[in-house]
Amino acid sequence: MEGKVESLWEEVRELTLGTTVDRLQSPPTPLQFLRDFVSQNKPCIISNAIPHWPALSLWSTPSYLSTALSSSLVSLHLTPDGQADALVPHPSQSSLCFVSAHVQPTLFPQALDLIRRPPNHLVAYLQQQNDCFRTEYSVLESDCDAHIPWASEALGCLPEAVNLWIGNHLSQTSFHKDHYENLYAVVSGEKHFLLLPPTDVHRMYIKEYPAARYSYSQENGEFRLEFEEPERYVPWSSVDPCPARASLKQESLKFPLYFNGPKPFEVTVKAGEVLYLPSMWFHHVRQSPGDGGCTIAVNYWYDMQFDIKYAYFNFLQSLPCRSIDDQTIPEGDCEDDSGPHASSNHLNSRFSGDESATNNVEIHKDRDNVQVHERTFVLDSSMFV
């Protein structure tokens, strides 16, 4: 079966995806977007997509944002190294755990200052999600569109959530996927994405990891890990696509399907551009700041269609892949196929995510029960964000 799965990775690139992500010089018509990209589950970058947004000129000036949001209390996510919703060493075992950020309600001007001038061993990121742009940052709504018109017409709905992201070069997001059609607009700076199609799910080496959260003490400036009670396990990709040079060989031996398979699609989304990231695509994200000292983006989450493509994807995830089933990750997080540390073939259909994995409850995390046409589909996924 492994050889057939590997041939699928090549065939999907030969038949539809190619080797690079399409770049459009202007927004598509709704019909073109639906026919050429949504229906094919194929990403694209749209240049000159948001030239009318006042945000493009206003938000690169920190004083504008600080003044507009001078009295706004926002959810600031804090980590020691910019690795939130990621795998870190377990403090008392020779294994890994899944950790999410400490969330601190903070006045926006103070939050922005921490992002632009990060102190040692503290990385701040405004990434609350959960429709945060229309709640915590509603004063800025007139600076950009409430939705992407051609996307809304093509998808037949308005976005379920609109989110604001403000961070610096220290923050990055590990590989994950979402059950949303994602229109990701960069306002300042650049976002650097590594993308893999849903067909490559076996290359993610998804395992279950105990869930923890950072707790930050303002008194001594130290972080500690607090594990969830009752104990909870999060299915997550084991692959770090950008390991240190010294550990590259070891990582390649641990995860050969990723490092020896087709290269991920690499895209940089610049200010004024929009990335269409189809549902179920795995993505890893880094960022470079703009003139104002931070990277700013707004993204629109539209509900995906749980149609035959979704059924095909779940079937693909269920197929055994010997390189994964036989693989032993040194951290010892996969003991057997029946217990809480089940093998990846039992977990792939439960794996999901976005730029955060456990922080939000209403919009993004609690999607184990998805309402579609007034019927409840119980998904085989343990959603994180």
Tab-separated table of C-alpha atoms in Angstrom, residues 24-200:
chain	number	residue	atom	x	y	z
A	24	LEU	CA	-3.098	35.796	-10.374
A	25	GLN	CA	-2.400	39.443	-11.163
A	26	SER	CA	-5.926	40.537	-10.314
A	27	PRO	CA	-8.900	39.069	-8.463
A	28	PRO	CA	-10.683	36.262	-10.333
A	29	THR	CA	-14.336	36.273	-11.206
A	30	PRO	CA	-16.460	34.180	-8.849
A	31	LEU	CA	-16.897	31.563	-11.601
A	32	GLN	CA	-13.151	31.386	-12.300
A	33	PHE	CA	-12.346	31.099	-8.613
A	34	LEU	CA	-14.896	28.331	-8.072
A	35	ARG	CA	-14.008	26.411	-11.244
A	36	ASP	CA	-10.210	26.697	-11.244
A	37	PHE	CA	-9.372	26.661	-7.544
A	38	VAL	CA	-12.144	25.813	-5.066
A	39	SER	CA	-13.510	22.824	-6.958
A	40	GLN	CA	-9.976	21.556	-7.544
A	41	ASN	CA	-8.903	22.185	-3.939
A	42	LYS	CA	-5.985	24.151	-5.351
A	43	PRO	CA	-4.290	27.179	-3.730
A	44	CYS	CA	-3.457	30.437	-5.443
A	45	ILE	CA	-2.073	33.879	-4.640
A	46	ILE	CA	-3.996	36.932	-5.816
A	47	SER	CA	-2.003	40.117	-6.336
A	48	ASN	CA	-3.658	43.543	-6.373
A	49	ALA	CA	-6.483	41.999	-4.400
A	50	ILE	CA	-7.049	44.663	-1.758
A	51	PRO	CA	-5.631	47.976	-3.106
A	52	HIS	CA	-8.715	49.869	-1.848
A	53	TRP	CA	-8.173	48.900	1.783
A	54	PRO	CA	-7.244	51.920	3.964
A	55	ALA	CA	-5.472	49.394	6.199
A	56	LEU	CA	-2.637	49.039	3.669
A	57	SER	CA	-1.465	52.579	4.344
A	58	LEU	CA	-2.760	53.129	7.877
A	59	TRP	CA	-1.745	49.950	9.723
A	60	SER	CA	1.949	50.185	8.912
A	61	THR	CA	2.038	53.167	11.271
A	62	PRO	CA	2.082	51.865	14.861
A	63	SER	CA	0.772	55.135	16.258
A	64	TYR	CA	-2.409	54.827	14.198
A	65	LEU	CA	-3.204	51.401	15.625
A	66	SER	CA	-2.273	52.397	19.179
A	67	THR	CA	-4.492	55.459	19.007
A	68	ALA	CA	-7.446	53.662	17.439
A	69	LEU	CA	-7.216	50.841	20.000
A	70	SER	CA	-5.923	52.875	22.917
A	71	SER	CA	-8.498	51.537	25.390
A	72	SER	CA	-9.031	48.097	23.840
A	73	LEU	CA	-8.253	45.024	25.930
A	74	VAL	CA	-6.965	42.287	23.610
A	75	SER	CA	-5.901	38.664	24.018
A	76	LEU	CA	-2.101	38.566	23.872
A	77	HIS	CA	-0.501	35.148	23.386
A	78	LEU	CA	2.843	34.684	25.142
A	79	THR	CA	5.505	31.988	24.704
A	80	PRO	CA	9.205	31.806	25.575
A	81	ASP	CA	10.309	31.169	21.973
A	82	GLY	CA	7.476	31.846	19.530
A	83	GLN	CA	6.516	28.166	19.416
A	84	ALA	CA	2.864	28.046	20.433
A	85	ASP	CA	0.541	25.243	19.398
A	86	ALA	CA	3.609	23.149	18.836
A	87	LEU	CA	5.557	20.211	20.228
A	88	VAL	CA	8.071	20.799	23.025
A	89	PRO	CA	10.016	18.440	25.339
A	90	HIS	CA	7.985	16.993	28.179
A	91	PRO	CA	9.415	18.369	31.456
A	92	SER	CA	9.424	15.031	33.287
A	93	GLN	CA	9.567	12.401	30.545
A	94	SER	CA	11.755	11.604	27.564
A	95	SER	CA	8.914	12.497	25.244
A	96	LEU	CA	7.120	15.462	23.711
A	97	CYS	CA	3.947	17.306	24.595
A	98	PHE	CA	1.656	19.682	22.737
A	99	VAL	CA	1.738	23.173	24.204
A	100	SER	CA	-0.398	26.252	23.608
A	101	ALA	CA	0.359	29.835	24.567
A	102	HIS	CA	-0.322	31.709	27.764
A	103	VAL	CA	-3.122	34.171	26.990
A	104	GLN	CA	-2.917	37.503	28.802
A	105	PRO	CA	-5.605	40.230	28.496
A	106	THR	CA	-3.573	43.329	27.676
A	107	LEU	CA	-4.232	46.870	26.559
A	108	PHE	CA	-3.464	47.031	22.853
A	109	PRO	CA	-0.712	49.704	22.974
A	110	GLN	CA	1.221	47.592	25.497
A	111	ALA	CA	0.676	44.450	23.436
A	112	LEU	CA	1.921	46.110	20.268
A	113	ASP	CA	5.011	47.398	22.055
A	114	LEU	CA	5.884	43.869	23.250
A	115	ILE	CA	5.550	42.595	19.691
A	116	ARG	CA	7.659	45.343	18.134
A	117	ARG	CA	10.330	45.310	20.858
A	118	PRO	CA	10.456	41.757	22.182
A	119	PRO	CA	12.324	41.285	25.470
A	120	ASN	CA	14.543	38.279	26.043
A	121	HIS	CA	12.750	34.949	26.392
A	122	LEU	CA	9.309	36.414	25.718
A	123	VAL	CA	7.535	36.328	22.356
A	124	ALA	CA	4.160	38.047	22.028
A	125	TYR	CA	1.634	37.344	19.273
A	126	LEU	CA	-1.882	38.668	18.715
A	127	GLN	CA	-3.545	35.567	17.269
A	128	GLN	CA	-6.739	35.015	19.216
A	129	GLN	CA	-8.824	33.853	16.225
A	130	ASN	CA	-12.442	33.013	17.186
A	131	ASP	CA	-13.691	35.889	14.977
A	132	CYS	CA	-11.485	38.268	16.949
A	133	PHE	CA	-11.383	40.962	14.264
A	134	ARG	CA	-15.111	41.559	14.580
A	135	THR	CA	-15.002	41.469	18.386
A	136	GLU	CA	-11.733	42.643	19.928
A	137	TYR	CA	-10.741	44.857	16.968
A	138	SER	CA	-14.137	46.006	15.683
A	139	VAL	CA	-13.000	49.638	15.709
A	140	LEU	CA	-10.786	48.779	12.716
A	141	GLU	CA	-13.526	47.173	10.617
A	142	SER	CA	-13.896	50.183	8.314
A	143	ASP	CA	-10.221	49.841	7.282
A	144	CYS	CA	-10.822	46.659	5.285
A	145	ASP	CA	-13.621	44.641	3.710
A	146	ALA	CA	-16.090	42.697	5.828
A	147	HIS	CA	-15.660	39.809	3.387
A	148	ILE	CA	-14.007	38.999	0.055
A	149	PRO	CA	-16.850	39.633	-2.442
A	150	TRP	CA	-15.754	37.301	-5.262
A	151	ALA	CA	-14.983	34.542	-2.768
A	152	SER	CA	-18.292	34.970	-0.943
A	153	GLU	CA	-20.214	34.738	-4.219
A	154	ALA	CA	-18.268	31.691	-5.352
A	155	LEU	CA	-18.643	29.891	-2.017
A	156	GLY	CA	-22.269	30.888	-1.563
A	157	CYS	CA	-21.852	32.246	1.953
A	158	LEU	CA	-20.259	34.923	4.083
A	159	PRO	CA	-17.221	34.117	6.257
A	160	GLU	CA	-17.933	32.387	9.538
A	161	ALA	CA	-14.983	34.139	11.179
A	162	VAL	CA	-12.649	37.042	10.431
A	163	ASN	CA	-9.382	37.134	12.361
A	164	LEU	CA	-6.539	39.590	12.875
A	165	TRP	CA	-2.921	38.457	13.253
A	166	ILE	CA	-0.132	40.747	14.500
A	167	GLY	CA	3.290	39.256	15.232
A	168	ASN	CA	7.022	39.469	14.641
A	169	HIS	CA	9.719	37.311	13.053
A	170	LEU	CA	10.063	35.128	16.156
A	171	SER	CA	6.616	33.557	15.894
A	172	GLN	CA	5.943	30.601	13.649
A	173	THR	CA	3.202	28.030	13.280
A	174	SER	CA	3.789	24.292	13.000
A	175	PHE	CA	2.191	22.080	10.339
A	176	HIS	CA	-1.587	21.726	10.680
A	177	LYS	CA	-4.758	21.892	8.593
A	178	ASP	CA	-8.258	23.371	8.849
A	179	HIS	CA	-11.814	22.513	7.871
A	180	TYR	CA	-12.218	25.983	6.380
A	181	GLU	CA	-11.726	27.681	3.028
A	182	ASN	CA	-9.190	30.322	4.003
A	183	LEU	CA	-8.658	33.711	2.337
A	184	TYR	CA	-5.527	35.124	3.950
A	185	ALA	CA	-4.780	38.809	3.285
A	186	VAL	CA	-1.427	40.278	4.298
A	187	VAL	CA	-1.528	43.958	5.233
A	188	SER	CA	2.040	44.582	6.428
A	189	GLY	CA	5.203	42.510	6.142
A	190	GLU	CA	5.294	39.045	4.604
A	191	LYS	CA	4.017	35.562	5.427
A	192	HIS	CA	6.024	32.508	4.361
A	193	PHE	CA	4.018	29.326	3.879
A	194	LEU	CA	5.013	25.703	3.331
A	195	LEU	CA	2.033	23.874	1.852
A	196	LEU	CA	1.193	20.206	1.362
A	197	PRO	CA	-2.039	18.910	-0.201
A	198	PRO	CA	-4.401	16.610	1.713
A	199	THR	CA	-3.105	13.651	-0.303
A	200	ASP	CA	0.171	13.931	1.653
